[in-house]
PDB file of C-alpha atoms and ligand atoms in Angstrom:
ATOM      1  CA  GLY A  13     -37.779  58.871  31.454  1.00  0.00           C
ATOM      2  CA  THR A  14     -37.149  58.264  28.235  1.00  0.00           C
ATOM      3  CA  GLN A  15     -41.052  58.089  26.201  1.00  0.00           C
ATOM      4  CA  VAL A  16     -40.831  55.171  23.477  1.00  0.00           C
ATOM      5  CA  GLU A  17     -43.677  54.726  21.049  1.00  0.00           C
ATOM      6  CA  TRP A  18     -46.309  51.680  20.979  1.00  0.00           C
ATOM      7  CA  LYS A  19     -45.680  50.108  18.118  1.00  0.00           C
ATOM      8  CA  VAL A  20     -48.663  48.343  15.736  1.00  0.00           C
ATOM      9  CA  PHE A  21     -47.368  44.945  15.564  1.00  0.00           C
ATOM     10  CA  GLU A  22     -49.316  41.521  14.414  1.00  0.00           C
ATOM     11  CA  LYS A  23     -49.838  38.482  16.588  1.00  0.00           C
ATOM     12  CA  SER A  24     -49.903  36.071  14.155  1.00  0.00           C
ATOM     13  CA  LYS A  25     -46.344  37.860  12.712  1.00  0.00           C
ATOM     14  CA  VAL A  26     -42.563  37.454  13.943  1.00  0.00           C
ATOM     15  CA  TYR A  27     -40.911  40.460  14.301  1.00  0.00           C
ATOM     16  CA  MET A  28     -36.787  40.569  13.046  1.00  0.00           C
ATOM     17  CA  ALA A  29     -36.189  43.140  15.266  1.00  0.00           C
ATOM     18  CA  ASP A  30     -37.760  41.460  18.635  1.00  0.00           C
ATOM     19  CA  LEU A  31     -34.612  38.868  17.059  1.00  0.00           C
ATOM     20  CA  GLU A  32     -32.742  41.153  16.199  1.00  0.00           C
ATOM     21  CA  SER A  33     -32.549  42.898  19.528  1.00  0.00           C
ATOM     22  CA  GLY A  34     -32.445  39.667  21.416  1.00  0.00           C
ATOM     23  CA  LEU A  35     -28.949  38.797  20.106  1.00  0.00           C
ATOM     24  CA  HIS A  36     -26.907  42.331  20.410  1.00  0.00           C
ATOM     25  CA  TYR A  37     -28.724  42.310  24.467  1.00  0.00           C
ATOM     26  CA  LEU A  38     -27.119  38.787  24.476  1.00  0.00           C
ATOM     27  CA  LEU A  39     -23.818  39.353  22.422  1.00  0.00           C
ATOM     28  CA  ARG A  40     -23.522  43.011  24.439  1.00  0.00           C
ATOM     29  CA  VAL A  41     -25.167  42.873  26.908  1.00  0.00           C
ATOM     30  CA  GLU A  42     -25.278  39.633  28.876  1.00  0.00           C
ATOM     31  CA  LEU A  43     -21.523  38.082  27.377  1.00  0.00           C
ATOM     32  CA  ALA A  44     -20.081  40.608  28.976  1.00  0.00           C
ATOM     33  CA  THR A  45     -20.328  40.314  32.245  1.00  0.00           C
ATOM     34  CA  HIS A  46     -18.582  37.628  32.559  1.00  0.00           C
ATOM     35  CA  LYS A  47     -14.880  38.848  31.971  1.00  0.00           C
ATOM     36  CA  THR A  48     -13.530  35.412  30.016  1.00  0.00           C
ATOM     37  CA  LEU A  49     -15.255  32.904  28.704  1.00  0.00           C
ATOM     38  CA  GLU A  50     -13.342  28.975  29.396  1.00  0.00           C
ATOM     39  CA  GLY A  51     -13.789  25.708  30.058  1.00  0.00           C
ATOM     40  CA  GLU A  52     -18.058  24.099  29.632  1.00  0.00           C
ATOM     41  CA  GLU A  53     -19.236  28.735  29.234  1.00  0.00           C
ATOM     42  CA  LEU A  54     -17.389  29.039  25.829  1.00  0.00           C
ATOM     43  CA  LYS A  55     -17.793  24.897  24.807  1.00  0.00           C
ATOM     44  CA  THR A  56     -21.507  26.225  25.603  1.00  0.00           C
ATOM     45  CA  PHE A  57     -21.578  29.803  23.893  1.00  0.00           C
ATOM     46  CA  LYS A  58     -19.533  28.294  20.712  1.00  0.00           C
ATOM     47  CA  ASP A  59     -22.771  25.531  20.301  1.00  0.00           C
ATOM     48  CA  PHE A  60     -24.577  28.868  20.497  1.00  0.00           C
ATOM     49  CA  VAL A  61     -22.879  30.491  18.046  1.00  0.00           C
ATOM     50  CA  THR A  62     -23.283  26.976  15.603  1.00  0.00           C
ATOM     51  CA  VAL A  63     -26.224  26.804  15.973  1.00  0.00           C
ATOM     52  CA  VAL A  64     -27.108  30.491  15.431  1.00  0.00           C
ATOM     53  CA  ALA A  65     -25.067  31.113  12.226  1.00  0.00           C
ATOM     54  CA  LYS A  66     -26.810  27.677  10.930  1.00  0.00           C
ATOM     55  CA  LEU A  67     -29.831  28.532  11.544  1.00  0.00           C
ATOM     56  CA  PHE A  68     -31.152  31.499  12.330  1.00  0.00           C
ATOM     57  CA  PRO A  69     -33.200  32.634   8.713  1.00  0.00           C
ATOM     58  CA  GLY A  70     -32.010  36.142   8.986  1.00  0.00           C
ATOM     59  CA  ARG A  71     -30.281  39.101   6.992  1.00  0.00           C
ATOM     60  CA  GLN A  72     -27.540  38.469   5.756  1.00  0.00           C
ATOM     61  CA  SER A  73     -25.761  41.192   7.176  1.00  0.00           C
ATOM     62  CA  VAL A  74     -26.673  39.842  10.654  1.00  0.00           C
ATOM     63  CA  VAL A  75     -26.006  36.304   9.477  1.00  0.00           C
ATOM     64  CA  LYS A  76     -22.933  36.685   8.020  1.00  0.00           C
ATOM     65  CA  LEU A  77     -21.823  38.943  11.515  1.00  0.00           C
ATOM     66  CA  LEU A  78     -22.973  35.583  13.285  1.00  0.00           C
ATOM     67  CA  GLU A  79     -20.672  33.268  10.543  1.00  0.00           C
ATOM     68  CA  THR A  80     -16.972  35.283  10.601  1.00  0.00           C
ATOM     69  CA  LEU A  81     -17.582  35.443  14.950  1.00  0.00           C
ATOM     70  CA  LEU A  82     -18.191  31.057  14.311  1.00  0.00           C
ATOM     71  CA  GLU A  83     -14.792  30.880  12.834  1.00  0.00           C
ATOM     72  CA  TRP A  84     -12.737  32.989  14.534  1.00  0.00           C
ATOM     73  CA  LEU A  85     -14.559  30.657  17.553  1.00  0.00           C
ATOM     74  CA  VAL A  86     -13.585  27.733  16.114  1.00  0.00           C
ATOM     75  CA  SER A  87     -10.359  28.112  14.561  1.00  0.00           C
ATOM     76  CA  LEU A  88      -8.946  29.747  18.002  1.00  0.00           C
ATOM     77  CA  PRO A  89      -6.206  27.395  20.247  1.00  0.00           C
ATOM     78  CA  LEU A  90      -7.275  29.455  22.537  1.00  0.00           C
ATOM     79  CA  GLU A  91      -8.558  28.061  26.060  1.00  0.00           C
ATOM     80  CA  LYS A  92      -9.869  30.682  27.792  1.00  0.00           C
ATOM     81  CA  ILE A  93     -11.185  33.918  25.442  1.00  0.00           C
ATOM     82  CA  PRO A  94     -11.328  37.495  27.294  1.00  0.00           C
ATOM     83  CA  TYR A  95     -15.175  39.295  26.364  1.00  0.00           C
ATOM     84  CA  ASP A  96     -13.537  41.949  24.815  1.00  0.00           C
ATOM     85  CA  ALA A  97     -11.795  40.302  22.115  1.00  0.00           C
ATOM     86  CA  ILE A  98     -15.840  38.848  21.350  1.00  0.00           C
ATOM     87  CA  LEU A  99     -17.636  42.299  21.697  1.00  0.00           C
ATOM     88  CA  ASP A 100     -14.423  44.291  19.327  1.00  0.00           C
ATOM     89  CA  LEU A 101     -15.226  41.646  16.534  1.00  0.00           C
ATOM     90  CA  VAL A 102     -19.175  42.065  17.441  1.00  0.00           C
ATOM     91  CA  ASN A 103     -19.172  45.463  17.060  1.00  0.00           C
ATOM     92  CA  ASN A 104     -14.988  46.952  15.114  1.00  0.00           C
ATOM     93  CA  LYS A 105     -13.763  44.404  13.063  1.00  0.00           C
ATOM     94  CA  MET A 106     -17.553  43.000  11.546  1.00  0.00           C
ATOM     95  CA  ARG A 107     -18.280  46.782  10.468  1.00  0.00           C
ATOM     96  CA  ILE A 108     -16.145  47.585   8.638  1.00  0.00           C
ATOM     97  CA  SER A 109     -16.254  44.431   6.013  1.00  0.00           C
ATOM     98  CA  GLY A 110     -20.244  46.079   6.664  1.00  0.00           C
ATOM     99  CA  LEU A 111     -21.202  42.932   8.885  1.00  0.00           C
ATOM    100  CA  TYR A 112     -23.511  44.553  11.094  1.00  0.00           C
ATOM    101  CA  LEU A 113     -25.752  44.226  13.523  1.00  0.00           C
ATOM    102  CA  SER A 114     -27.300  47.345  15.431  1.00  0.00           C
ATOM    103  CA  GLU A 115     -27.190  48.401  18.832  1.00  0.00           C
ATOM    104  CA  GLN A 116     -30.968  49.681  19.271  1.00  0.00           C
ATOM    105  CA  VAL A 117     -33.250  48.204  20.724  1.00  0.00           C
ATOM    106  CA  GLN A 118     -36.520  47.966  18.994  1.00  0.00           C
ATOM    107  CA  TRP A 119     -39.220  45.633  20.861  1.00  0.00           C
ATOM    108  CA  VAL A 120     -41.683  45.015  18.377  1.00  0.00           C
ATOM    109  CA  GLY A 121     -44.440  42.527  19.089  1.00  0.00           C
ATOM    110  CA  CYS A 122     -41.858  42.236  22.112  1.00  0.00           C
ATOM    111  CA  GLN A 123     -42.992  44.890  23.329  1.00  0.00           C
ATOM    112  CA  GLY A 124     -43.540  46.033  27.035  1.00  0.00           C
ATOM    113  CA  SER A 125     -45.938  48.420  28.391  1.00  0.00           C
ATOM    114  CA  SER A 126     -43.036  48.904  31.021  1.00  0.00           C
ATOM    115  CA  VAL A 127     -39.567  49.023  30.077  1.00  0.00           C
ATOM    116  CA  ALA A 128     -38.742  46.679  33.212  1.00  0.00           C
ATOM    117  CA  LEU A 129     -41.541  43.737  31.316  1.00  0.00           C
ATOM    118  CA  ARG A 130     -41.264  41.719  28.741  1.00  0.00           C
ATOM    119  CA  GLY A 131     -38.433  42.597  26.113  1.00  0.00           C
ATOM    120  CA  TYR A 132     -35.353  40.771  26.343  1.00  0.00           C
ATOM    121  CA  PRO A 133     -37.126  37.005  27.913  1.00  0.00           C
ATOM    122  CA  CYS A 134     -39.706  37.622  25.377  1.00  0.00           C
ATOM    123  CA  SER A 135     -37.736  38.117  23.091  1.00  0.00           C
ATOM    124  CA  LEU A 136     -35.093  35.315  23.371  1.00  0.00           C
ATOM    125  CA  TRP A 137     -37.957  32.690  23.674  1.00  0.00           C
ATOM    126  CA  THR A 138     -39.315  33.083  20.217  1.00  0.00           C
ATOM    127  CA  LEU A 139     -35.677  33.290  18.582  1.00  0.00           C
ATOM    128  CA  PHE A 140     -35.286  29.401  19.905  1.00  0.00           C
ATOM    129  CA  HIS A 141     -38.769  28.787  19.162  1.00  0.00           C
ATOM    130  CA  VAL A 142     -37.286  29.645  15.526  1.00  0.00           C
ATOM    131  CA  LEU A 143     -34.162  28.285  15.527  1.00  0.00           C
ATOM    132  CA  THR A 144     -35.754  25.115  17.149  1.00  0.00           C
ATOM    133  CA  VAL A 145     -38.411  25.043  13.853  1.00  0.00           C
ATOM    134  CA  GLN A 146     -35.746  25.997  11.506  1.00  0.00           C
ATOM    135  CA  ALA A 147     -34.198  22.465  12.466  1.00  0.00           C
ATOM    136  CA  ALA A 148     -37.094  20.819  11.459  1.00  0.00           C
ATOM    137  CA  ASN A 149     -38.035  22.692   8.101  1.00  0.00           C
ATOM    138  CA  ARG A 150     -33.608  22.627   6.965  1.00  0.00           C
ATOM    139  CA  PRO A 151     -33.010  18.052   8.128  1.00  0.00           C
ATOM    140  CA  ASP A 152     -29.063  19.571   6.920  1.00  0.00           C
ATOM    141  CA  ALA A 153     -28.440  22.846   7.437  1.00  0.00           C
ATOM    142  CA  LEU A 154     -26.254  21.105  10.994  1.00  0.00           C
ATOM    143  CA  ALA A 155     -24.392  19.457   8.687  1.00  0.00           C
ATOM    144  CA  ASN A 156     -20.849  18.608   9.794  1.00  0.00           C
ATOM    145  CA  THR A 157     -21.201  20.450  12.840  1.00  0.00           C
ATOM    146  CA  GLY A 158     -20.944  17.940  15.354  1.00  0.00           C
ATOM    147  CA  PHE A 159     -25.045  18.188  14.940  1.00  0.00           C
ATOM    148  CA  GLU A 160     -26.560  16.261  12.477  1.00  0.00           C
ATOM    149  CA  ASP A 161     -28.378  14.609  12.897  1.00  0.00           C
ATOM    150  CA  ASP A 162     -29.218  14.967  16.604  1.00  0.00           C
ATOM    151  CA  PRO A 163     -32.679  16.189  16.889  1.00  0.00           C
ATOM    152  CA  LEU A 164     -32.086  17.555  20.257  1.00  0.00           C
ATOM    153  CA  ALA A 165     -28.793  20.419  18.576  1.00  0.00           C
ATOM    154  CA  VAL A 166     -31.132  23.373  19.502  1.00  0.00           C
ATOM    155  CA  LEU A 167     -32.761  22.175  22.957  1.00  0.00           C
ATOM    156  CA  GLN A 168     -29.707  21.539  23.981  1.00  0.00           C
ATOM    157  CA  THR A 169     -28.203  24.732  23.280  1.00  0.00           C
ATOM    158  CA  MET A 170     -30.445  26.291  24.339  1.00  0.00           C
ATOM    159  CA  ARG A 171     -30.238  24.759  27.772  1.00  0.00           C
ATOM    160  CA  HIS A 172     -26.954  24.341  28.494  1.00  0.00           C
ATOM    161  CA  TYR A 173     -27.019  28.967  27.209  1.00  0.00           C
ATOM    162  CA  ILE A 174     -29.613  29.372  29.693  1.00  0.00           C
ATOM    163  CA  GLY A 175     -28.250  28.019  32.951  1.00  0.00           C
ATOM    164  CA  THR A 176     -24.719  28.967  31.688  1.00  0.00           C
ATOM    165  CA  PHE A 177     -25.651  33.051  30.825  1.00  0.00           C
ATOM    166  CA  PHE A 178     -29.179  34.072  31.377  1.00  0.00           C
ATOM    167  CA  GLY A 179     -29.301  36.504  33.604  1.00  0.00           C
ATOM    168  CA  CYS A 180     -32.553  34.928  35.804  1.00  0.00           C
ATOM    169  CA  GLN A 181     -30.978  31.914  37.537  1.00  0.00           C
ATOM    170  CA  GLU A 182     -34.530  30.978  39.056  1.00  0.00           C
ATOM    171  CA  CYS A 183     -35.478  31.106  34.879  1.00  0.00           C
ATOM    172  CA  GLY A 184     -32.130  28.411  34.454  1.00  0.00           C
ATOM    173  CA  LYS A 185     -33.433  26.605  37.145  1.00  0.00           C
ATOM    174  CA  HIS A 186     -36.722  25.681  36.358  1.00  0.00           C
ATOM    175  CA  PHE A 187     -35.974  24.642  32.604  1.00  0.00           C
ATOM    176  CA  GLU A 188     -33.049  22.581  33.685  1.00  0.00           C
ATOM    177  CA  GLU A 189     -35.767  20.241  35.562  1.00  0.00           C
ATOM    178  CA  MET A 190     -37.903  20.548  32.733  1.00  0.00           C
ATOM    179  CA  ALA A 191     -34.381  19.085  30.937  1.00  0.00           C
ATOM    180  CA  GLN A 192     -33.357  16.860  32.742  1.00  0.00           C
ATOM    181  CA  GLU A 193     -37.270  15.630  33.257  1.00  0.00           C
ATOM    182  CA  SER A 194     -37.871  14.855  30.003  1.00  0.00           C
ATOM    183  CA  LEU A 195     -35.479  15.505  27.580  1.00  0.00           C
ATOM    184  CA  ASN A 196     -34.203  12.313  26.051  1.00  0.00           C
ATOM    185  CA  GLN A 197     -37.502  10.976  25.074  1.00  0.00           C
ATOM    186  CA  ILE A 198     -37.461  13.556  22.086  1.00  0.00           C
ATOM    187  CA  LYS A 199     -36.036  11.229  19.109  1.00  0.00           C
ATOM    188  CA  THR A 200     -37.442  13.629  16.239  1.00  0.00           C
ATOM    189  CA  VAL A 201     -36.485  17.055  15.628  1.00  0.00           C
ATOM    190  CA  ASP A 202     -40.894  17.744  15.404  1.00  0.00           C
ATOM    191  CA  GLU A 203     -40.956  16.327  18.771  1.00  0.00           C
ATOM    192  CA  ALA A 204     -38.532  18.745  20.026  1.00  0.00           C
ATOM    193  CA  VAL A 205     -40.408  22.030  18.952  1.00  0.00           C
ATOM    194  CA  LEU A 206     -43.835  20.744  20.554  1.00  0.00           C
ATOM    195  CA  TRP A 207     -41.304  19.355  23.081  1.00  0.00           C
ATOM    196  CA  LEU A 208     -40.768  23.966  24.009  1.00  0.00           C
ATOM    197  CA  TRP A 209     -43.724  24.985  22.858  1.00  0.00           C
ATOM    198  CA  ARG A 210     -45.342  22.351  26.049  1.00  0.00           C
ATOM    199  CA  LYS A 211     -42.372  23.231  28.351  1.00  0.00           C
ATOM    200  CA  HIS A 212     -43.352  27.660  27.642  1.00  0.00           C
ATOM    201  CA  ASN A 213     -46.909  26.909  28.279  1.00  0.00           C
ATOM    202  CA  GLN A 214     -45.846  25.744  31.758  1.00  0.00           C
ATOM    203  CA  VAL A 215     -44.267  28.465  32.624  1.00  0.00           C
ATOM    204  CA  ASN A 216     -47.425  30.358  31.342  1.00  0.00           C
ATOM    205  CA  ALA A 217     -48.832  28.839  33.758  1.00  0.00           C
ATOM    206  CA  ARG A 218     -46.370  29.036  36.074  1.00  0.00           C
ATOM    207  CA  LEU A 219     -46.332  32.490  35.693  1.00  0.00           C
ATOM    208  CA  ALA A 220     -50.229  33.818  35.014  1.00  0.00           C
ATOM    209  CA  GLY A 221     -50.784  36.494  38.114  1.00  0.00           C
ATOM    210  CA  SER A 222     -47.313  37.356  38.575  1.00  0.00           C
ATOM    211  CA  MET A 223     -44.783  40.202  38.961  1.00  0.00           C
ATOM    212  CA  SER A 224     -43.173  38.892  35.903  1.00  0.00           C
ATOM    213  CA  GLU A 225     -46.585  39.212  33.877  1.00  0.00           C
ATOM    214  CA  ASP A 226     -47.960  42.260  31.526  1.00  0.00           C
ATOM    215  CA  PRO A 227     -51.293  43.489  32.396  1.00  0.00           C
ATOM    216  CA  MET A 228     -50.965  44.004  28.861  1.00  0.00           C
ATOM    217  CA  PHE A 229     -49.858  40.719  27.586  1.00  0.00           C
ATOM    218  CA  PRO A 230     -51.441  38.440  30.197  1.00  0.00           C
ATOM    219  CA  LYS A 231     -49.796  34.492  30.595  1.00  0.00           C
ATOM    220  CA  THR A 232     -52.198  32.296  28.110  1.00  0.00           C
ATOM    221  CA  GLN A 233     -52.426  28.817  27.038  1.00  0.00           C
ATOM    222  CA  TRP A 234     -51.277  29.845  23.055  1.00  0.00           C
ATOM    223  CA  PRO A 235     -51.584  29.460  20.522  1.00  0.00           C
ATOM    224  CA  THR A 236     -55.193  31.018  21.730  1.00  0.00           C
ATOM    225  CA  PRO A 237     -58.203  29.958  20.380  1.00  0.00           C
ATOM    226  CA  ASP A 238     -58.383  33.195  17.637  1.00  0.00           C
ATOM    227  CA  LEU A 239     -54.410  32.482  16.630  1.00  0.00           C
ATOM    228  CA  CYS A 240     -55.686  28.798  15.406  1.00  0.00           C
ATOM    229  CA  PRO A 241     -58.679  27.305  16.363  1.00  0.00           C
ATOM    230  CA  THR A 242     -57.765  23.410  14.889  1.00  0.00           C
ATOM    231  CA  CYS A 243     -55.672  23.885  17.843  1.00  0.00           C
ATOM    232  CA  HIS A 244     -57.843  23.157  20.202  1.00  0.00           C
ATOM    233  CA  GLU A 245     -60.623  20.648  20.876  1.00  0.00           C
ATOM    234  CA  GLU A 246     -62.875  19.159  23.224  1.00  0.00           C
ATOM    235  CA  GLN A 247     -63.505  15.511  24.943  1.00  0.00           C
ATOM    236  CA  GLU A 248     -65.880  15.022  26.779  1.00  0.00           C
ATOM    237  CA  GLY A 249     -66.461  18.176  27.552  1.00  0.00           C
ATOM    238  CA  LEU A 250     -63.119  19.205  28.978  1.00  0.00           C
ATOM    239  CA  HIS A 251     -60.205  20.970  26.415  1.00  0.00           C
ATOM    240  CA  VAL A 252     -57.607  19.117  24.199  1.00  0.00           C
ATOM    241  CA  TRP A 253     -54.823  20.435  22.616  1.00  0.00           C
ATOM    242  CA  ASN A 254     -54.876  18.797  18.639  1.00  0.00           C
ATOM    243  CA  GLU A 255     -51.395  18.142  18.759  1.00  0.00           C
ATOM    244  CA  GLN A 256     -50.648  17.324  15.012  1.00  0.00           C
ATOM    245  CA  MET A 257     -52.097  21.097  13.942  1.00  0.00           C
ATOM    246  CA  VAL A 258     -49.812  22.143  17.519  1.00  0.00           C
ATOM    247  CA  LEU A 259     -47.753  21.018  15.164  1.00  0.00           C
ATOM    248  CA  ALA A 260     -47.796  22.550  11.775  1.00  0.00           C
ATOM    249  CA  PHE A 261     -49.533  25.875  13.560  1.00  0.00           C
ATOM    250  CA  LEU A 262     -45.785  26.483  14.994  1.00  0.00           C
ATOM    251  CA  LYS A 263     -44.055  24.816  12.124  1.00  0.00           C
ATOM    252  CA  GLN A 264     -46.059  28.050   9.993  1.00  0.00           C
ATOM    253  CA  HIS A 265     -45.932  30.454  12.612  1.00  0.00           C
ATOM    254  CA  TYR A 266     -41.793  30.974  13.485  1.00  0.00           C
ATOM    255  CA  SER A 267     -41.392  29.888  10.129  1.00  0.00           C
ATOM    256  CA  ALA A 268     -39.298  32.170   7.985  1.00  0.00           C
ATOM    257  CA  SER A 269     -41.657  33.726   5.888  1.00  0.00           C
ATOM    258  CA  ASN A 270     -43.082  34.838   9.269  1.00  0.00           C
ATOM    259  CA  ILE A 271     -40.569  36.544   9.726  1.00  0.00           C
ATOM    260  CA  SER A 272     -41.417  40.423   9.075  1.00  0.00           C
ATOM    261  CA  PRO A 273     -38.996  43.507   8.401  1.00  0.00           C
ATOM    262  CA  LYS A 274     -41.317  45.967   9.687  1.00  0.00           C
ATOM    263  CA  TYR A 275     -39.439  47.828  12.164  1.00  0.00           C
ATOM    264  CA  SER A 276     -35.759  46.412  11.873  1.00  0.00           C
ATOM    265  CA  SER A 277     -33.857  49.153  11.170  1.00  0.00           C
TER     266      SER A 277
HETATM  267  P1  FAD B 308     -42.964  34.815  26.979  1.00  0.00           P
HETATM  268  O1  FAD B 308     -43.447  33.976  27.748  1.00  0.00           O
HETATM  269  O2  FAD B 308     -42.101  35.646  27.012  1.00  0.00           O
HETATM  270  O3  FAD B 308     -43.436  34.518  25.684  1.00  0.00           O
HETATM  271  C1  FAD B 308     -43.289  35.534  23.806  1.00  0.00           C
HETATM  272  C2  FAD B 308     -43.798  35.314  22.581  1.00  0.00           C
HETATM  273  O4  FAD B 308     -43.192  33.889  22.260  1.00  0.00           O
HETATM  274  C3  FAD B 308     -45.884  35.392  23.150  1.00  0.00           C
HETATM  275  O5  FAD B 308     -45.564  36.225  23.078  1.00  0.00           O
HETATM  276  C4  FAD B 308     -46.581  34.395  22.735  1.00  0.00           C
HETATM  277  O6  FAD B 308     -46.213  35.447  21.331  1.00  0.00           O
HETATM  278  C5  FAD B 308     -45.487  33.095  22.152  1.00  0.00           C
HETATM  279  N1  FAD B 308     -45.479  32.421  22.410  1.00  0.00           N
HETATM  280  C6  FAD B 308     -45.920  32.208  24.328  1.00  0.00           C
HETATM  281  N2  FAD B 308     -46.700  30.846  24.934  1.00  0.00           N
HETATM  282  C7  FAD B 308     -45.911  30.354  23.531  1.00  0.00           C
HETATM  283  C8  FAD B 308     -45.394  28.461  23.706  1.00  0.00           C
HETATM  284  N3  FAD B 308     -46.157  27.429  24.590  1.00  0.00           N
HETATM  285  N4  FAD B 308     -45.638  28.729  22.996  1.00  0.00           N
HETATM  286  C9  FAD B 308     -44.562  28.894  21.497  1.00  0.00           C
HETATM  287  N5  FAD B 308     -44.677  30.237  21.154  1.00  0.00           N
HETATM  288  C10 FAD B 308     -45.115  31.121  22.549  1.00  0.00           C
HETATM  289  N6  FAD B 308     -39.635  33.980  34.238  1.00  0.00           N
HETATM  290  C11 FAD B 308     -40.753  33.805  35.423  1.00  0.00           C
HETATM  291  O7  FAD B 308     -40.371  34.485  36.431  1.00  0.00           O
HETATM  292  N7  FAD B 308     -39.560  32.399  35.779  1.00  0.00           N
HETATM  293  C12 FAD B 308     -38.988  31.506  35.410  1.00  0.00           C
HETATM  294  O8  FAD B 308     -38.755  30.469  36.145  1.00  0.00           O
HETATM  295  C13 FAD B 308     -39.444  31.579  34.180  1.00  0.00           C
HETATM  296  N8  FAD B 308     -38.623  30.943  33.473  1.00  0.00           N
HETATM  297  C14 FAD B 308     -37.787  31.497  32.186  1.00  0.00           C
HETATM  298  C15 FAD B 308     -37.267  30.411  31.261  1.00  0.00           C
HETATM  299  C16 FAD B 308     -36.562  30.299  29.580  1.00  0.00           C
HETATM  300  C17 FAD B 308     -36.684  29.331  28.996  1.00  0.00           C
HETATM  301  C18 FAD B 308     -36.618  31.739  29.601  1.00  0.00           C
HETATM  302  C19 FAD B 308     -36.235  32.082  28.311  1.00  0.00           C
HETATM  303  C20 FAD B 308     -37.667  32.406  29.865  1.00  0.00           C
HETATM  304  C21 FAD B 308     -38.584  32.806  31.294  1.00  0.00           C
HETATM  305  N9  FAD B 308     -39.100  33.444  32.612  1.00  0.00           N
HETATM  306  C22 FAD B 308     -39.168  33.234  33.346  1.00  0.00           C
HETATM  307  C23 FAD B 308     -39.384  34.863  31.548  1.00  0.00           C
HETATM  308  C24 FAD B 308     -40.523  34.353  31.145  1.00  0.00           C
HETATM  309  O9  FAD B 308     -41.065  32.984  30.883  1.00  0.00           O
HETATM  310  C25 FAD B 308     -41.174  35.228  29.920  1.00  0.00           C
HETATM  311  O10 FAD B 308     -40.066  35.443  29.344  1.00  0.00           O
HETATM  312  C26 FAD B 308     -41.924  37.209  30.143  1.00  0.00           C
HETATM  313  O11 FAD B 308     -42.351  37.180  31.721  1.00  0.00           O
HETATM  314  C27 FAD B 308     -41.910  37.861  29.102  1.00  0.00           C
HETATM  315  O12 FAD B 308     -43.255  37.089  28.567  1.00  0.00           O
HETATM  316  P2  FAD B 308     -43.911  37.795  28.157  1.00  0.00           P
HETATM  317  O13 FAD B 308     -45.411  38.044  28.144  1.00  0.00           O
HETATM  318  O14 FAD B 308     -43.509  38.849  26.783  1.00  0.00           O
HETATM  319  O15 FAD B 308     -44.567  36.334  27.049  1.00  0.00           O
END
């Protein structure tokens, strides 16, 4: 196989290379398994593009590409869109106007000790954490999209995307169960940030020691005390989270200013 050079990275950072590689994989690989988009699938894809176009704190060429894709999807009166038309737009039309999403996969914070581990699923979690934090930090970003004043905008979009397109169907089933259980209790954008954190930790706990665990990146309850000491407390000898501190940490860790441009070509 191809030897991929290990990239030095910091656990306290989020990497633009992971987010862009994830978007590349989503648009050019995952979506390609659906030959045409229609009905609920098309709605799910449109909602996804809406949320990323408005909230993704990316480089201008990528954000512009997402905005152009959104305008195109919204302006099309079609009930059915062939995937090839989407790919054509992403690959050709956009390149002409200088809008560009790299076709190179470059995992950094999401690199695994083998090619089968981490990568895309890691980037998808990262992307949705970034989006929930952006929705909380920029309350007006979703104005005039149909999602304004909806604290569930990002999570519902993620739920539908994961259930419809995510290659791991078992993951989609588990995520849907968690969503059905408690998504309707969320009343604010801050609660949405914390909900995704809590559910991600639930998944980490379930997967600890399983086949999908990278031995170099053991599943933990995150953030670990080295990343956020004040997130952890003890009550009567038992570990408890200080959720106020966790929220502040998430809003810093997944903020635009903590995204490193290192390795993004
Ligand atoms: P990931 O769990 O992918 O996490 C990526 C990064 O996010 C971590 O490196 C860390 O920096 C940060 N992080 C970790 N925990 C949290 C947290 N609680 N809050 C915020 N940030 C955090 N695999 C299965 O085998 N079965 C499943 O049912 C399953 N369900 C999934 C559901 C979804 C929605 C997604 C996106 C993935 C799912 N996966 C599932 C894949 C699995 O969760 C991991 O993504 C994959 O195993 C890669 O793990 P990882 O070590 O890269 O860390």
